[in-house]
Short mmCIF file of C-alpha atoms in Angstrom, two decimals:
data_model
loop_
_atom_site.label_atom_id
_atom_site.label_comp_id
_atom_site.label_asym_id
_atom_site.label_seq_id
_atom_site.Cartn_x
_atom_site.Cartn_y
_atom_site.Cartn_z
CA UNK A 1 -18.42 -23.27 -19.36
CA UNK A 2 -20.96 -20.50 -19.46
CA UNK A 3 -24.37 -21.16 -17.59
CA UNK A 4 -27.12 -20.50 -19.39
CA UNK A 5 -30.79 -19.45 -17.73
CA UNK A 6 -31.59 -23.34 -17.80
CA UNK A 7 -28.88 -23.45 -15.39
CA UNK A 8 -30.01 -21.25 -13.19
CA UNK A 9 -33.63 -23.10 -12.68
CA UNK A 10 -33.21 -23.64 -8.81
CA UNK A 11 -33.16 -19.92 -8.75
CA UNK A 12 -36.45 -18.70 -7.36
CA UNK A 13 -37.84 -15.54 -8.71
CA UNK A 14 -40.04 -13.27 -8.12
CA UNK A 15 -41.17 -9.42 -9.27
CA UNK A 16 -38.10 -7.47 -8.94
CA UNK A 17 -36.31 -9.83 -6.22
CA UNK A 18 -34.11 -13.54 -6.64
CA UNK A 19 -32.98 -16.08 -3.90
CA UNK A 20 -30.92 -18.79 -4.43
CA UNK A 21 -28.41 -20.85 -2.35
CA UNK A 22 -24.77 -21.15 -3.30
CA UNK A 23 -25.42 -24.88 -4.74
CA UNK A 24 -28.05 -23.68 -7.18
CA UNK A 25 -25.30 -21.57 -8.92
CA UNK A 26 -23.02 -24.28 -9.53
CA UNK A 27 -21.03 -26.97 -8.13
CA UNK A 28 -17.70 -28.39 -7.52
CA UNK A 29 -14.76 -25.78 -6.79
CA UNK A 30 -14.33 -22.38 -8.64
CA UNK A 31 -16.49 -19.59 -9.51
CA UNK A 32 -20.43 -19.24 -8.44
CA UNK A 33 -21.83 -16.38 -11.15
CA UNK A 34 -23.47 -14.52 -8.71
CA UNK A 35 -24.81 -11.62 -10.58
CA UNK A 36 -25.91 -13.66 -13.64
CA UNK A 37 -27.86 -16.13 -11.54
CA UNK A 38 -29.43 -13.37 -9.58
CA UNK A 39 -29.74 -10.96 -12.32
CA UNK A 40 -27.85 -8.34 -10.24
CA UNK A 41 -27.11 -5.14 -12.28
CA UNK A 42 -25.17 -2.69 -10.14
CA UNK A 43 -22.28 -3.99 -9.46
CA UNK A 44 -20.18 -7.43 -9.88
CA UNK A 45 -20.68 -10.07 -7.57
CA UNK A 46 -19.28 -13.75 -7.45
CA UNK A 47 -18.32 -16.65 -4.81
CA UNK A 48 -15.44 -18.80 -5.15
CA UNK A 49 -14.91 -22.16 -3.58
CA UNK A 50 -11.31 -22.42 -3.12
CA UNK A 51 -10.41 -26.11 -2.37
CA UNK A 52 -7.82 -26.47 0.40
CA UNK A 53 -4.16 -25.90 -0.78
CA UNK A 54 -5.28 -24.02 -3.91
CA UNK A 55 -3.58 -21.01 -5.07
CA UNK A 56 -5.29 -18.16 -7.37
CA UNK A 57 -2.68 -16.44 -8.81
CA UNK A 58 -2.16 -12.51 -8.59
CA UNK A 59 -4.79 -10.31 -10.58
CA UNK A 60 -6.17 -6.53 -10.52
CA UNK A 61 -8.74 -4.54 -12.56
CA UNK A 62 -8.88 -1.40 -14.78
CA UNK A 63 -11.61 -0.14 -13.41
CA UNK A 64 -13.49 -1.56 -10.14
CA UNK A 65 -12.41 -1.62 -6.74
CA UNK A 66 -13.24 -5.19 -4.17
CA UNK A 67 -14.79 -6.19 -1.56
CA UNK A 68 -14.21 -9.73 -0.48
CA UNK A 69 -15.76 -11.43 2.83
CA UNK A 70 -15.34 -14.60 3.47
CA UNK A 71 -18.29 -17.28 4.35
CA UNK A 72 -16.57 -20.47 5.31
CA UNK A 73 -13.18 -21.50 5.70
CA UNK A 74 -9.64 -19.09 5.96
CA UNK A 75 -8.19 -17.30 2.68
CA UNK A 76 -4.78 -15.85 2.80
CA UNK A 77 -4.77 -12.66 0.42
CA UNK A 78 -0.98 -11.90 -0.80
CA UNK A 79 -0.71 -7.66 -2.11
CA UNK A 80 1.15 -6.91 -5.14
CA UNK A 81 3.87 -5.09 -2.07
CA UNK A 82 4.36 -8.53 -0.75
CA UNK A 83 1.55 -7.92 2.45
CA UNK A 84 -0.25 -11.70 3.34
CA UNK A 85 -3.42 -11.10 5.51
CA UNK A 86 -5.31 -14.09 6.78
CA UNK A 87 -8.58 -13.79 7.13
CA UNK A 88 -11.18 -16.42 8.75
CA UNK A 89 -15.22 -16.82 8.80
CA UNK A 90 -16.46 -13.22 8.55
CA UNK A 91 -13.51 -11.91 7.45
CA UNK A 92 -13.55 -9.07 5.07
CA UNK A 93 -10.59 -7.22 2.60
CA UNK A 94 -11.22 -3.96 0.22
CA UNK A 95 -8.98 -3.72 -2.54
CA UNK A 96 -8.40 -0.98 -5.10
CA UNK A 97 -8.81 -2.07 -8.45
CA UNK A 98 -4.72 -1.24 -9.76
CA UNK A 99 -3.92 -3.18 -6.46
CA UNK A 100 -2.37 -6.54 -7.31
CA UNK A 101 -3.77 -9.31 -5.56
CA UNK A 102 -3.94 -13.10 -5.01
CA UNK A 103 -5.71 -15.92 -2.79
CA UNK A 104 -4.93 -18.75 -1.40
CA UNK A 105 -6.62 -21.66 0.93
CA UNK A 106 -3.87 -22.36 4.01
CA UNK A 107 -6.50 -24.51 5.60
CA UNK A 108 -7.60 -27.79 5.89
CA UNK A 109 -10.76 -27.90 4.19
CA UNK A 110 -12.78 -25.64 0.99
CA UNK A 111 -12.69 -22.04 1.60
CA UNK A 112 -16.06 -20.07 0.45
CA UNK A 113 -15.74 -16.29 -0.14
CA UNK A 114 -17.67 -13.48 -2.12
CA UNK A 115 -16.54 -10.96 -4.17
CA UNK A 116 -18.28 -7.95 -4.95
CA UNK A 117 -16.95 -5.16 -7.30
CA UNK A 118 -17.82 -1.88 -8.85
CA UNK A 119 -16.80 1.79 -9.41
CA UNK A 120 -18.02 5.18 -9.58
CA UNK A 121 -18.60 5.47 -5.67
CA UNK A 122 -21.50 5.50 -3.37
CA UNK A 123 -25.03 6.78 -4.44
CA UNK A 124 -25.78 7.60 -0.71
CA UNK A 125 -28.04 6.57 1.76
CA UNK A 126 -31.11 6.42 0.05
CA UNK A 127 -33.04 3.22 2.47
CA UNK A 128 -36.51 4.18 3.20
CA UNK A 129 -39.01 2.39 5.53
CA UNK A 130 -42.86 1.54 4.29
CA UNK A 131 -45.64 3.52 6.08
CA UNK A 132 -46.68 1.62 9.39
CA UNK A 133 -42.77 -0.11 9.46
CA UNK A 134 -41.21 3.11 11.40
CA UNK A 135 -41.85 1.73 15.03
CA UNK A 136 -40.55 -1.83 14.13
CA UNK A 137 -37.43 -0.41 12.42
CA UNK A 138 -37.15 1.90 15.45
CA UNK A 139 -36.76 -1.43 18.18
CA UNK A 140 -35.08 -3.29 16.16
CA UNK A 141 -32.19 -0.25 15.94
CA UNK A 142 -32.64 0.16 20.01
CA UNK A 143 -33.92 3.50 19.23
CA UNK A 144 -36.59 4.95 21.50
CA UNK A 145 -40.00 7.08 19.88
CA UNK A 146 -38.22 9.92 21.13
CA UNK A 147 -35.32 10.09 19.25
CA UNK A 148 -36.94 9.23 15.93
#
């Protein structure tokens, strides 16, 4: 069932920002629409809650390579060349977009992970700090006004 903007009311919204927590994008196990509740427009982005036991069957993309990290729970990921990783809280898998892959939950309880995709490579590293922020960002880094 597609979720329509109605849907998405517990999402809270503001001038070019959105914050919501992984219940307001759904419930019940299987996919969270991440970048449609959000609105996110550069790349793909959704969560799954796997329930324990629960296989996902093997898949791959054209186009866009993924990043998975996992939230809550264990995943097992199985390659297309037979390779099963297991990865726990904090966990986290790239995979090229040909690359066959599939999930599964080996643990006791729901498994929570993210998935964001995309293509076409990194813009760069284009982070800047507001005027009056520099000294802040500089502590919290462990970097002293010298080495700025």
């Amino acid at each position: 069932m597609e979720r329509t903007e109605q849907q998405y009311a517990h999402v809270r919204r503001g001038e070019g920002w959105a914050v919501a927590g992984l219940e307001d994008l759904g419930e019940g196990p299987g996919f969270r629409k991440v970048r449609k509740g959000l609105g996110v427009n550069a790349f793909g982005v959704n969560a799954i809650v796997l329930p324990a036991g629960m296989e996902t069957g093997f898949h791959y993309h054209d186009e866009q390579e993924e990043l998975y990290f996992v939230h809550r729970g264990e995943i097992e990921m199985e390659f297309g060349d037979g390779t099963v990783e297991r990865l726990g809280e904090g966990g986290l898998a790239r995979v090229d977009a040909a690359t066959a892959r599939k999930i599964r939950n080996p643990g006791p309880a729901e498994a929570v992970y993210l998935i964001a995709g995309g293509k076409d490579g990194y813009v760069g590293r284009d982070g800047r700090v507001p005027e009056g922020e520099e000294q802040r960002v500089r502590e919290l880094h462990g970097l002293s006004d010298a080495s700025g």
